């Protein structure tokens, strides 16, 4: 018997045309995720098997649970025989070690040349187990234990436990997007959801020292490193935003400050996104959450770009977003109390229904274009998270 990991692919069935790209990208991502383990990946069109030579099965499964595109992860036992009498004995040996009262056997006959039909295999092996295991019952609908048997061309696979994968598409299959990452709760969740749809992300953060602290920046880097666990290759582009923000503060009506600041953020994000080959902008805006996220505000802000802006949490309740951030492990960091640049300059009464014409007029009062260029020229790009944030994690 050989112990190995079997992987069932995620949403592959709905994407027949992309099968090869899906498997290729997924394999690459798994290889990267498991680079510190001694493993061998064997793949075919419907399944992937991973031999774990160093026997660190639990750790490897944990790592695999962070790879998008996996439907489930199974630790299975492979035998080379398909002889039904042998299979009965192996099934008996496996189940003897388990604690349960009720069970069922499910067989998948992938090898169509195998002479016994799946149902019949299940019936025969189930009957044998019933006879030789003490006090066990078959329960078809709610068994405490399910023994899966897959009869494949190269042998027979047995397993009883299936660990859920995180689903989605392999990261990178959809190209790249630029995530506007702040230190809050929403944008890391937005980033996670974009990664889940296969979008590789780079992050942009608007930093306004000394109005915002080093801690606020480090918090964003920590969040990026947490997202990096799901994707690898993460980059954070830190934009020195102070001068532009002060110019807005000096020249614009306080009630429009946030509107104009966010228009500038979008402009800068779009330019950097194009430069970095990103096809979309992603952010953590959620309808109605704050003044800048009313539909009117969003449309006035969005007016500066033609690039698609994806807002994965737009229609989620704050509580749903919080729950998700807890699940993905970003919540604890997000709630650390460091000011971000939006809260420092927040006016008492930001406009809730801004007028596009007014916003445009205010923007004519100062030379924002050269300030935007300066922001982009002086961007600081950080890509090595283990080093940058190891003391914070
Ligand atoms: P979050 O919880 O993600 O901070 P929020 O509820 O605080 O969001 P806003 O501050 O209005 O909402 O920001 C909306 C979105 O704009 C954020 O989710 C993020 O995508 C982006 N954003 C805001 N501030 C910054 C910043 N300093 N750098 C980069 N992106 C930002
Ligand atoms: Mg915020």
mmCIF file of C-alpha atoms in Angstrom, residues 180-390:
data_model
loop_
_atom_site.group_PDB
_atom_site.id
_atom_site.type_symbol
_atom_site.label_atom_id
_atom_site.label_comp_id
_atom_site.label_asym_id
_atom_site.label_seq_id
_atom_site.Cartn_x
_atom_site.Cartn_y
_atom_site.Cartn_z
ATOM 1 C CA UNK A 180 -6.309 49.365 -3.762
ATOM 2 C CA UNK A 181 -5.204 48.089 -0.392
ATOM 3 C CA UNK A 182 -5.848 50.183 2.691
ATOM 4 C CA UNK A 183 -5.430 49.086 6.270
ATOM 5 C CA UNK A 184 -9.128 48.432 6.738
ATOM 6 C CA UNK A 185 -11.260 45.334 6.852
ATOM 7 C CA UNK A 186 -12.800 45.558 3.386
ATOM 8 C CA UNK A 187 -9.966 45.777 0.894
ATOM 9 C CA UNK A 188 -8.093 42.602 1.995
ATOM 10 C CA UNK A 189 -11.358 40.682 1.662
ATOM 11 C CA UNK A 190 -11.866 42.220 -1.780
ATOM 12 C CA UNK A 191 -8.346 41.071 -2.691
ATOM 13 C CA UNK A 192 -9.000 37.551 -1.444
ATOM 14 C CA UNK A 193 -12.202 37.311 -3.493
ATOM 15 C CA UNK A 194 -10.419 38.530 -6.629
ATOM 16 C CA UNK A 195 -7.652 35.961 -6.082
ATOM 17 C CA UNK A 196 -10.350 33.337 -5.722
ATOM 18 C CA UNK A 197 -11.610 34.125 -9.214
ATOM 19 C CA UNK A 198 -8.127 33.503 -10.573
ATOM 20 C CA UNK A 199 -6.967 37.136 -10.716
ATOM 21 C CA UNK A 200 -3.321 37.661 -9.778
ATOM 22 C CA UNK A 201 -3.060 40.880 -7.806
ATOM 23 C CA UNK A 202 -0.614 43.652 -7.165
ATOM 24 C CA UNK A 203 -1.443 46.213 -4.478
ATOM 25 C CA UNK A 204 -1.333 49.963 -4.377
ATOM 26 C CA UNK A 205 -1.261 51.859 -1.074
ATOM 27 C CA UNK A 206 -1.519 55.620 -0.674
ATOM 28 C CA UNK A 207 0.810 56.689 2.085
ATOM 29 C CA UNK A 208 0.692 60.192 3.593
ATOM 30 C CA UNK A 209 3.533 60.582 6.049
ATOM 31 C CA UNK A 210 3.681 62.268 8.519
ATOM 32 C CA UNK A 211 -0.132 62.396 8.629
ATOM 33 C CA UNK A 212 -0.139 58.625 8.525
ATOM 34 C CA UNK A 213 2.294 56.599 10.577
ATOM 35 C CA UNK A 214 4.882 53.985 9.755
ATOM 36 C CA UNK A 215 2.668 51.549 11.663
ATOM 37 C CA UNK A 216 -0.187 52.205 9.238
ATOM 38 C CA UNK A 217 2.109 51.359 6.321
ATOM 39 C CA UNK A 218 3.454 48.265 8.054
ATOM 40 C CA UNK A 219 -0.082 47.152 8.715
ATOM 41 C CA UNK A 220 -0.826 47.317 4.998
ATOM 42 C CA UNK A 221 2.342 45.336 4.281
ATOM 43 C CA UNK A 222 1.273 42.735 6.834
ATOM 44 C CA UNK A 223 -2.114 42.472 5.147
ATOM 45 C CA UNK A 224 -0.389 42.052 1.800
ATOM 46 C CA UNK A 225 1.798 39.312 3.233
ATOM 47 C CA UNK A 226 -1.313 37.556 4.543
ATOM 48 C CA UNK A 227 -2.853 37.696 1.068
ATOM 49 C CA UNK A 228 0.477 36.566 -0.312
ATOM 50 C CA UNK A 229 -0.068 33.226 1.434
ATOM 51 C CA UNK A 230 -2.798 32.508 -1.091
ATOM 52 C CA UNK A 231 -0.947 33.600 -4.178
ATOM 53 C CA UNK A 232 2.747 34.315 -3.968
ATOM 54 C CA UNK A 233 4.395 37.005 -6.129
ATOM 55 C CA UNK A 234 2.622 39.795 -4.272
ATOM 56 C CA UNK A 235 3.839 43.340 -4.767
ATOM 57 C CA UNK A 236 2.846 46.494 -2.931
ATOM 58 C CA UNK A 237 3.334 49.835 -4.642
ATOM 59 C CA UNK A 238 3.512 52.534 -2.001
ATOM 60 C CA UNK A 239 2.520 55.922 -3.386
ATOM 61 C CA UNK A 240 3.854 59.010 -1.583
ATOM 62 C CA UNK A 241 0.528 60.821 -1.465
ATOM 63 C CA UNK A 242 1.251 63.607 1.046
ATOM 64 C CA UNK A 243 1.880 66.510 -1.337
ATOM 65 C CA UNK A 244 -1.155 65.788 -3.465
ATOM 66 C CA UNK A 245 -3.345 65.321 -0.445
ATOM 67 C CA UNK A 246 -2.160 68.593 1.074
ATOM 68 C CA UNK A 247 -2.844 70.365 -2.208
ATOM 69 C CA UNK A 248 -6.392 69.019 -2.185
ATOM 70 C CA UNK A 249 -6.767 70.132 1.422
ATOM 71 C CA UNK A 250 -5.552 73.636 0.539
ATOM 72 C CA UNK A 251 -7.473 74.170 -2.677
ATOM 73 C CA UNK A 252 -10.790 72.346 -2.427
ATOM 74 C CA UNK A 253 -14.012 72.819 -0.554
ATOM 75 C CA UNK A 254 -13.755 70.626 2.582
ATOM 76 C CA UNK A 255 -17.005 68.855 1.795
ATOM 77 C CA UNK A 256 -15.515 67.708 -1.548
ATOM 78 C CA UNK A 257 -12.107 66.719 -0.207
ATOM 79 C CA UNK A 258 -12.806 63.010 -0.085
ATOM 80 C CA UNK A 259 -14.468 62.994 -3.491
ATOM 81 C CA UNK A 260 -11.472 64.701 -5.082
ATOM 82 C CA UNK A 261 -8.948 62.679 -3.143
ATOM 83 C CA UNK A 262 -10.585 59.493 -4.353
ATOM 84 C CA UNK A 263 -10.677 60.735 -7.939
ATOM 85 C CA UNK A 264 -6.920 61.280 -7.635
ATOM 86 C CA UNK A 265 -6.458 57.809 -6.183
ATOM 87 C CA UNK A 266 -8.332 56.301 -9.111
ATOM 88 C CA UNK A 267 -6.282 58.299 -11.616
ATOM 89 C CA UNK A 268 -3.012 57.157 -10.069
ATOM 90 C CA UNK A 269 -4.197 53.569 -9.706
ATOM 91 C CA UNK A 270 -5.232 53.442 -13.361
ATOM 92 C CA UNK A 271 -1.879 54.710 -14.574
ATOM 93 C CA UNK A 272 0.101 52.358 -12.416
ATOM 94 C CA UNK A 273 -2.205 49.476 -13.348
ATOM 95 C CA UNK A 274 -1.547 50.072 -17.039
ATOM 96 C CA UNK A 275 2.169 50.299 -16.424
ATOM 97 C CA UNK A 276 2.102 47.018 -14.528
ATOM 98 C CA UNK A 277 -0.027 45.250 -17.118
ATOM 99 C CA UNK A 278 -3.100 45.002 -14.908
ATOM 100 C CA UNK A 279 -6.446 44.857 -16.683
ATOM 101 C CA UNK A 280 -8.707 45.873 -13.826
ATOM 102 C CA UNK A 281 -8.793 47.870 -10.610
ATOM 103 C CA UNK A 282 -10.073 46.116 -7.477
ATOM 104 C CA UNK A 283 -11.113 47.861 -4.284
ATOM 105 C CA UNK A 284 -13.039 47.375 -1.072
ATOM 106 C CA UNK A 285 -15.874 49.819 -1.674
ATOM 107 C CA UNK A 286 -19.209 48.684 -0.356
ATOM 108 C CA UNK A 287 -22.448 50.402 -1.336
ATOM 109 C CA UNK A 288 -23.639 52.880 1.250
ATOM 110 C CA UNK A 289 -20.915 52.180 3.814
ATOM 111 C CA UNK A 290 -19.579 55.748 3.958
ATOM 112 C CA UNK A 291 -20.301 59.060 2.207
ATOM 113 C CA UNK A 292 -17.874 58.287 -0.612
ATOM 114 C CA UNK A 293 -19.689 55.037 -1.319
ATOM 115 C CA UNK A 294 -23.175 56.235 -2.164
ATOM 116 C CA UNK A 295 -24.062 55.435 -5.768
ATOM 117 C CA UNK A 296 -23.773 59.139 -6.647
ATOM 118 C CA UNK A 297 -20.325 59.389 -5.044
ATOM 119 C CA UNK A 298 -19.164 56.221 -6.702
ATOM 120 C CA UNK A 299 -20.195 57.422 -10.138
ATOM 121 C CA UNK A 300 -18.557 60.851 -9.683
ATOM 122 C CA UNK A 301 -15.364 59.173 -8.463
ATOM 123 C CA UNK A 302 -15.400 56.455 -11.099
ATOM 124 C CA UNK A 303 -15.760 59.062 -13.841
ATOM 125 C CA UNK A 304 -11.986 59.535 -14.088
ATOM 126 C CA UNK A 305 -11.285 56.058 -15.453
ATOM 127 C CA UNK A 306 -12.465 53.717 -18.181
ATOM 128 C CA UNK A 307 -10.717 50.762 -16.656
ATOM 129 C CA UNK A 308 -13.128 48.201 -15.151
ATOM 130 C CA UNK A 309 -13.353 48.688 -11.394
ATOM 131 C CA UNK A 310 -14.282 45.474 -9.615
ATOM 132 C CA UNK A 311 -15.731 45.806 -6.126
ATOM 133 C CA UNK A 312 -16.019 42.277 -4.781
ATOM 134 C CA UNK A 313 -17.613 43.343 -1.475
ATOM 135 C CA UNK A 314 -19.900 46.011 -2.968
ATOM 136 C CA UNK A 315 -23.080 44.160 -2.059
ATOM 137 C CA UNK A 316 -22.000 42.479 1.147
ATOM 138 C CA UNK A 317 -23.100 43.549 4.636
ATOM 139 C CA UNK A 318 -20.334 44.743 6.931
ATOM 140 C CA UNK A 319 -20.946 41.716 9.152
ATOM 141 C CA UNK A 320 -20.507 39.350 6.226
ATOM 142 C CA UNK A 321 -17.265 41.103 5.306
ATOM 143 C CA UNK A 322 -16.039 40.853 8.893
ATOM 144 C CA UNK A 323 -16.861 37.156 9.035
ATOM 145 C CA UNK A 324 -14.946 36.570 5.840
ATOM 146 C CA UNK A 325 -11.943 38.569 7.052
ATOM 147 C CA UNK A 326 -11.880 36.396 10.172
ATOM 148 C CA UNK A 327 -12.014 33.282 8.028
ATOM 149 C CA UNK A 328 -9.145 34.332 5.779
ATOM 150 C CA UNK A 329 -7.044 35.569 8.710
ATOM 151 C CA UNK A 330 -6.842 39.322 8.020
ATOM 152 C CA UNK A 331 -9.304 40.610 10.647
ATOM 153 C CA UNK A 332 -6.940 40.805 13.610
ATOM 154 C CA UNK A 333 -4.514 42.933 11.617
ATOM 155 C CA UNK A 334 -7.229 45.081 10.034
ATOM 156 C CA UNK A 335 -8.601 46.220 13.373
ATOM 157 C CA UNK A 336 -5.253 47.485 14.680
ATOM 158 C CA UNK A 337 -5.863 51.153 15.451
ATOM 159 C CA UNK A 338 -3.632 53.051 13.017
ATOM 160 C CA UNK A 339 -4.986 56.005 11.101
ATOM 161 C CA UNK A 340 -5.047 55.755 7.338
ATOM 162 C CA UNK A 341 -4.867 58.786 5.091
ATOM 163 C CA UNK A 342 -8.625 58.903 4.629
ATOM 164 C CA UNK A 343 -9.430 59.326 8.294
ATOM 165 C CA UNK A 344 -6.820 62.035 8.901
ATOM 166 C CA UNK A 345 -8.317 64.448 6.377
ATOM 167 C CA UNK A 346 -11.938 63.514 6.879
ATOM 168 C CA UNK A 347 -14.112 66.641 6.955
ATOM 169 C CA UNK A 348 -17.000 66.840 9.437
ATOM 170 C CA UNK A 349 -19.624 66.767 6.693
ATOM 171 C CA UNK A 350 -18.416 65.140 3.493
ATOM 172 C CA UNK A 351 -20.796 65.565 0.597
ATOM 173 C CA UNK A 352 -23.033 62.540 0.178
ATOM 174 C CA UNK A 353 -24.361 63.422 -3.286
ATOM 175 C CA UNK A 354 -21.420 65.185 -4.993
ATOM 176 C CA UNK A 355 -21.932 67.056 -8.228
ATOM 177 C CA UNK A 356 -19.560 66.110 -11.040
ATOM 178 C CA UNK A 357 -19.370 69.637 -12.459
ATOM 179 C CA UNK A 358 -18.425 71.087 -9.082
ATOM 180 C CA UNK A 359 -15.754 68.434 -8.532
ATOM 181 C CA UNK A 360 -14.258 69.154 -11.942
ATOM 182 C CA UNK A 361 -14.265 72.909 -11.293
ATOM 183 C CA UNK A 362 -12.386 72.463 -8.022
ATOM 184 C CA UNK A 363 -9.803 70.355 -9.792
ATOM 185 C CA UNK A 364 -9.020 73.253 -12.137
ATOM 186 C CA UNK A 365 -7.792 75.344 -9.206
ATOM 187 C CA UNK A 366 -4.472 73.535 -8.853
ATOM 188 C CA UNK A 367 -1.984 71.633 -10.980
ATOM 189 C CA UNK A 368 -2.781 68.109 -9.930
ATOM 190 C CA UNK A 369 -1.301 66.573 -13.054
ATOM 191 C CA UNK A 370 2.304 67.292 -12.098
ATOM 192 C CA UNK A 371 1.617 66.076 -8.568
ATOM 193 C CA UNK A 372 0.198 62.817 -9.939
ATOM 194 C CA UNK A 373 3.296 62.363 -12.069
ATOM 195 C CA UNK A 374 5.474 62.941 -9.036
ATOM 196 C CA UNK A 375 3.509 60.308 -7.107
ATOM 197 C CA UNK A 376 4.078 57.750 -9.831
ATOM 198 C CA UNK A 377 7.736 58.615 -10.308
ATOM 199 C CA UNK A 378 8.426 58.206 -6.601
ATOM 200 C CA UNK A 379 6.552 54.978 -6.053
ATOM 201 C CA UNK A 380 8.258 52.503 -3.740
ATOM 202 C CA UNK A 381 7.640 48.887 -4.714
ATOM 203 C CA UNK A 382 7.923 46.200 -2.074
ATOM 204 C CA UNK A 383 7.885 42.557 -2.984
ATOM 205 C CA UNK A 384 9.700 40.597 -0.343
ATOM 206 C CA UNK A 385 7.201 40.138 2.444
ATOM 207 C CA UNK A 386 8.830 37.505 4.567
ATOM 208 C CA UNK A 387 11.656 39.948 5.253
ATOM 209 C CA UNK A 388 9.592 43.119 5.468
ATOM 210 C CA UNK A 389 7.023 41.937 7.945
ATOM 211 C CA UNK A 390 8.434 38.963 9.758
#
